[in-house]
Amino acid sequence: MIDPAKPRNDAVGDAERTCSPALLEMIGITKCYPAVVANDGIDLQVRPGEIHAILGENGAGKSTLMKLIFGVATPDGGEIRWKGQPVSMENPATARSLGIGMVFQHFSLFETVSITENISLTVPGTLQDLSGRIRRMSEEFGLPINPDALVHNLSVGERQRVEIIRCLLQEPELLILDEPTSVLPLPYVRQLFATLRRLAERGIAILYISHKLEEIREICHRATILRQGRVRGTVDPARTSASELARMMIGREIPHARHKRASRSGRVHLRVADLSYNDPDPHSVDLKQISFEVRAGEVFGIAGVSGNGQFALARLLSGEETLPAEESGRIVLFDKPIGSMGAEDRRARGLAFVPEERIGRGAVPDLSLSQNVLLTGHRKGMVRRGFIRRRQRDRFAERCIDEMDVRCAGHRAPATSLSGGNLQKFIVGRELLLEPTTFVVSQPTWGIDVGAAALVRQRLVDLRDAGNAIVVISEELEELFEISDRMAVMYEGRMSVPVATTSVRPEQVGQMMIGHFDAAAPRQTA
Amino acid sequence: MMTPMPAWRMVPREQPAVKALAAVPLVTIGLTILCSVILFTALGSSPSVVLYNFFVDPFTSAYNIGELLIKASPLILIAQGLAIGFRARIWNIGAEGQLTIGAIAASLIPITWSRSESALILPAMILLGATAGLAWAGIAAFFRTRYNANEIIVTLMLNQIAFQLLYYLVTGPLRDPMGFNFPQSAPFPDAALYPPLFSGAGVRANLSVLITILVSLAAWILVSKSFSSFRLLVGGIAPNAARYAGFSGSRAIWISLLVGGAAAGLAGVGEIAGPIGKLQRILSPGYGFAAIIVAFLGGLHPLGIVMAGLFMAVIYIGSDSAMLAADIPTSAPVVFQGFILVFYLAAHVFVRYEFRRGSSLAPGRRT
């Protein structure tokens, strides 16, 4: 129970954290799915007041483990104990009633109503009363929000705060956070960490799921590392090096993308000139006068917190959304206006695109990998006189699986059976096999594990080195600093003036991401 | 505090159960038969007589088998066309109207050239009938692509327009002047009728059966091998992926509705050039609607549709004969179809969900 007036838990020292009895204990937890053993004899102990990291690649079993704790799924074997008592988590309501709260990676808030109204759906009490409690809670834990604000006006960081407050109002003793920083810009990450430390001081245990090593080393007291469904060790992350953690997590060293200097002399492949777009969705941001160009042999990074117009921009670049004919010249590919052209025609001209949503957009979930290859690859000799040539199609799919090291049960496996990282490798591989001369990639490594991310980045750099133009839209600054040659930042539908990656620091770009576009150009204004 | 909760819960399956999927038609048919027997027994008929007349009698004579084929043929033909659209999630509910318009258009030829013995008359009717059905469905495609008007509503309303047009024509311009004011056209010349398959045997099964077999084969090949059908499928099950791939959504709407309309129009020709032999107020016992059930019962698969169409025809024939022999009401076939649809939908729930006994014995939370 969190009661700000109660002094008992105000400072949980190291000693208490290590010696106090476990709040949550899992003993030999096993969960099998038809194709895989997702959790294989997991032992885990979480004590009050500790921030405990669950570290692992995608497919390592983190999500399954959380589902078991939160009662979304039930284990096939093993025992879960809560304060020493064996419990069975039948459903999330059971978990909540025990005092477990969870903040999911993807928020579940209704856009059109206020914060208080959203929270009132799950927390009892009158709106007025709730509004006061939310305000007090937000001050207490450094989560500044206005309870009366409408959700669609909120930034991602604010939405996350709403989710956290919603959990806190139910007075949890254990809070589970699933990849909480994957959608946050740098300044908000700092605030979040301050909040988490304060919660831990009050005696709340926090399970922090992530694959970001530096974050875990900074904030977590203990880290349990999962690989292939098994616990590979529990360590004190602050006393373990990042490379050591990575080795435990993926079983080998992390490869980094090799990066040669870009040549800026190449031909302009893609030019966007003064592109404005009114998004028909009133909750989305309109694009305002966006201009940039991308040349042969360079990676152009577009940074920014998602929800600032990147979604619409990506759709306009891919051809999923088209411009009216008279504005076609706002997007030019090799001197040819393509703004009013559909996705298939653009692809025929060498522009390939990888969307941020893999399931349902980049791939059809219920169809096999072979059939998914047809989606964009049908020009590569897979269709003759309107009929599908299965052998060519299957061969293409197998090549894609081979070259990208996609872990799957073969080309007949349905796309849904792949983990996020493997599906992303497959989609990127499929588009690379189209031999694009201009490649637009949205969130290339969103939610995928370190190994897969490194492979995807390396392929992008290789494609660049072969003299092609690449646009990477990403929320992950580290990634853009690793692979892009120039970058621009999007904020509220506008794009900053592009800058060379080597001439800016991450802190400056972080400032640009919250609207201070002049942060990266102090010398120019002087 | 212990809270026992011995209630059944519906839980989505982690993956669709293949066995359950295969069992759907069997369970559907089994439950339909069971409930019908109970119902008809309650109405005072002997279940064995009803069952015999429903499921054995249709196969007892060459004539009956011929009737079976003649009923199954339009059902299968229409369902093959509709299934193409249904796979793309384009809901053409107007096959009955498209059938009517196809029949009206095709009948114009034998009515105009009522004494002709030309061999071209039948091909011309087939072509005109299919084109008219296609054009009628095209109206819905136009409104959907141009104004985003829901095709379910538009096709449904177009049905009524087609019926009224038919009533007007058979009571006015196209009425047989020698027909004692009956609302029907002059009988067609022999050259405008489908030739019977087994001449002289008294079996009415005709060329329409062959046409249906050819269309089903073509549908099978197209569905399993053509790229167009893949585009339609993707547009139906993952619209965003179709958009990403650049598959045109309006093209999918046009193809789906036009193919369905053409197939229904063709079925309309089969009726007037087959058993009816003239244009009249009633052209079909609801084939256009029953075909929707056939399409789904057949799993939207061309071969499944053939089986489902035959089954549905058995019900039509069987209920006719049961009406005579076991004295069941005339609405029996409709009740039967209703059973099938309801049980089909219910059975499908089990494919996507499983039922678990929720016995949660969670210790209450300390306060």
Short mmCIF file of C-alpha atoms in Angstrom, two decimals, chain B residues 137-265:
data_model
loop_
_atom_site.label_atom_id
_atom_site.label_comp_id
_atom_site.label_asym_id
_atom_site.label_seq_id
_atom_site.Cartn_x
_atom_site.Cartn_y
_atom_site.Cartn_z
CA ALA B 137 -23.58 -5.59 -59.45
CA GLY B 138 -21.38 -2.92 -61.03
CA ILE B 139 -23.81 -0.28 -59.77
CA ALA B 140 -22.96 -1.31 -56.20
CA ALA B 141 -19.23 -1.30 -57.04
CA PHE B 142 -19.54 2.20 -58.44
CA PHE B 143 -21.30 3.55 -55.36
CA ARG B 144 -18.84 1.82 -53.05
CA THR B 145 -15.69 3.06 -54.81
CA ARG B 146 -17.00 6.53 -55.67
CA TYR B 147 -19.01 7.41 -52.55
CA ASN B 148 -17.96 4.69 -50.11
CA ALA B 149 -21.56 3.50 -49.90
CA ASN B 150 -21.80 0.16 -48.11
CA GLU B 151 -22.18 -2.59 -50.70
CA ILE B 152 -24.35 -4.73 -48.43
CA ILE B 153 -27.06 -2.07 -48.32
CA VAL B 154 -26.76 -1.14 -51.98
CA THR B 155 -26.91 -4.71 -53.28
CA LEU B 156 -29.79 -5.49 -50.94
CA MET B 157 -31.78 -2.51 -52.21
CA LEU B 158 -30.92 -3.31 -55.81
CA ASN B 159 -32.64 -6.66 -55.25
CA GLN B 160 -35.94 -4.92 -54.64
CA ILE B 161 -35.51 -2.72 -57.69
CA ALA B 162 -34.83 -5.81 -59.80
CA PHE B 163 -37.94 -7.58 -58.46
CA GLN B 164 -40.16 -4.57 -59.14
CA LEU B 165 -38.72 -4.24 -62.62
CA LEU B 166 -39.52 -7.89 -63.27
CA TYR B 167 -43.09 -7.50 -61.99
CA TYR B 168 -43.60 -4.48 -64.20
CA LEU B 169 -42.25 -6.23 -67.28
CA VAL B 170 -44.22 -9.48 -66.92
CA THR B 171 -47.45 -7.61 -66.24
CA GLY B 172 -46.80 -5.03 -68.99
CA PRO B 173 -44.39 -4.82 -71.90
CA LEU B 174 -43.21 -8.42 -71.92
CA ARG B 175 -46.49 -10.14 -71.12
CA ASP B 176 -47.55 -12.88 -73.49
CA PRO B 177 -50.38 -11.38 -75.58
CA MET B 178 -51.78 -14.90 -75.98
CA GLY B 179 -51.33 -15.76 -72.31
CA PHE B 180 -54.81 -14.99 -70.90
CA ASN B 181 -53.36 -12.07 -68.88
CA PHE B 182 -51.14 -14.35 -66.78
CA PRO B 183 -48.12 -12.34 -65.62
CA GLN B 184 -45.60 -14.19 -67.75
CA SER B 185 -43.91 -13.95 -71.12
CA ALA B 186 -44.52 -16.13 -74.16
CA PRO B 187 -42.82 -19.53 -73.86
CA PHE B 188 -39.36 -19.58 -75.39
CA PRO B 189 -38.62 -21.45 -78.63
CA ASP B 190 -36.62 -24.65 -78.31
CA ALA B 191 -33.52 -22.92 -79.67
CA ALA B 192 -33.57 -20.73 -76.55
CA LEU B 193 -33.60 -23.64 -74.09
CA TYR B 194 -30.63 -25.49 -72.65
CA PRO B 195 -30.49 -28.94 -74.24
CA PRO B 196 -31.02 -31.78 -71.75
CA LEU B 197 -27.94 -33.83 -70.92
CA PHE B 198 -29.70 -37.20 -71.20
CA SER B 199 -32.19 -36.80 -74.00
CA GLY B 200 -35.28 -38.92 -73.88
CA ALA B 201 -34.81 -40.26 -70.37
CA GLY B 202 -37.27 -37.82 -68.90
CA VAL B 203 -34.45 -36.32 -66.83
CA ARG B 204 -34.51 -32.54 -66.77
CA ALA B 205 -30.80 -31.98 -66.01
CA ASN B 206 -29.44 -29.81 -68.79
CA LEU B 207 -26.46 -27.88 -70.10
CA SER B 208 -26.46 -25.62 -67.03
CA VAL B 209 -24.94 -28.50 -65.06
CA LEU B 210 -22.00 -28.62 -67.45
CA ILE B 211 -21.60 -24.86 -67.28
CA THR B 212 -21.52 -25.06 -63.48
CA ILE B 213 -18.88 -27.79 -63.56
CA LEU B 214 -16.73 -25.72 -65.92
CA VAL B 215 -17.13 -22.58 -63.82
CA SER B 216 -16.25 -24.53 -60.65
CA LEU B 217 -13.11 -25.93 -62.26
CA ALA B 218 -12.11 -22.47 -63.46
CA ALA B 219 -12.77 -21.05 -59.99
CA TRP B 220 -10.63 -23.76 -58.43
CA ILE B 221 -7.69 -23.08 -60.71
CA LEU B 222 -7.96 -19.32 -60.34
CA VAL B 223 -8.31 -19.40 -56.58
CA SER B 224 -5.40 -21.75 -56.00
CA LYS B 225 -3.00 -20.46 -58.62
CA SER B 226 -3.73 -16.94 -59.82
CA PHE B 227 -2.05 -13.82 -58.56
CA SER B 228 -5.29 -11.83 -58.82
CA SER B 229 -6.95 -14.11 -56.35
CA PHE B 230 -3.98 -13.66 -54.00
CA ARG B 231 -4.42 -9.89 -54.23
CA LEU B 232 -8.09 -10.23 -53.37
CA LEU B 233 -7.35 -12.51 -50.44
CA VAL B 234 -4.77 -10.12 -48.99
CA GLY B 235 -7.16 -7.20 -49.43
CA GLY B 236 -9.70 -9.14 -47.40
CA ILE B 237 -7.62 -10.50 -44.54
CA ALA B 238 -5.04 -7.71 -44.18
CA PRO B 239 -6.16 -4.45 -45.81
CA ASN B 240 -3.12 -2.56 -44.53
CA ALA B 241 -0.77 -5.13 -46.04
CA ALA B 242 -2.62 -4.85 -49.36
CA ARG B 243 -2.18 -1.11 -49.21
CA TYR B 244 1.48 -1.51 -48.37
CA ALA B 245 1.94 -3.88 -51.29
CA GLY B 246 0.10 -1.43 -53.53
CA PHE B 247 -2.82 -3.72 -54.35
CA SER B 248 -5.68 -1.48 -55.38
CA GLY B 249 -8.64 -1.60 -53.02
CA SER B 250 -11.13 -0.32 -55.60
CA ARG B 251 -9.95 -2.93 -58.09
CA ALA B 252 -10.72 -5.60 -55.52
CA ILE B 253 -14.21 -4.18 -55.05
CA TRP B 254 -14.86 -4.06 -58.78
CA ILE B 255 -13.58 -7.58 -59.45
CA SER B 256 -15.45 -9.08 -56.50
CA LEU B 257 -18.80 -7.57 -57.34
CA LEU B 258 -18.53 -8.00 -61.11
CA VAL B 259 -17.58 -11.67 -60.91
CA GLY B 260 -20.36 -12.36 -58.41
CA GLY B 261 -22.86 -10.46 -60.57
CA ALA B 262 -21.85 -12.29 -63.75
CA ALA B 263 -22.17 -15.69 -62.05
CA ALA B 264 -25.61 -14.78 -60.68
CA GLY B 265 -26.70 -13.46 -64.07
#
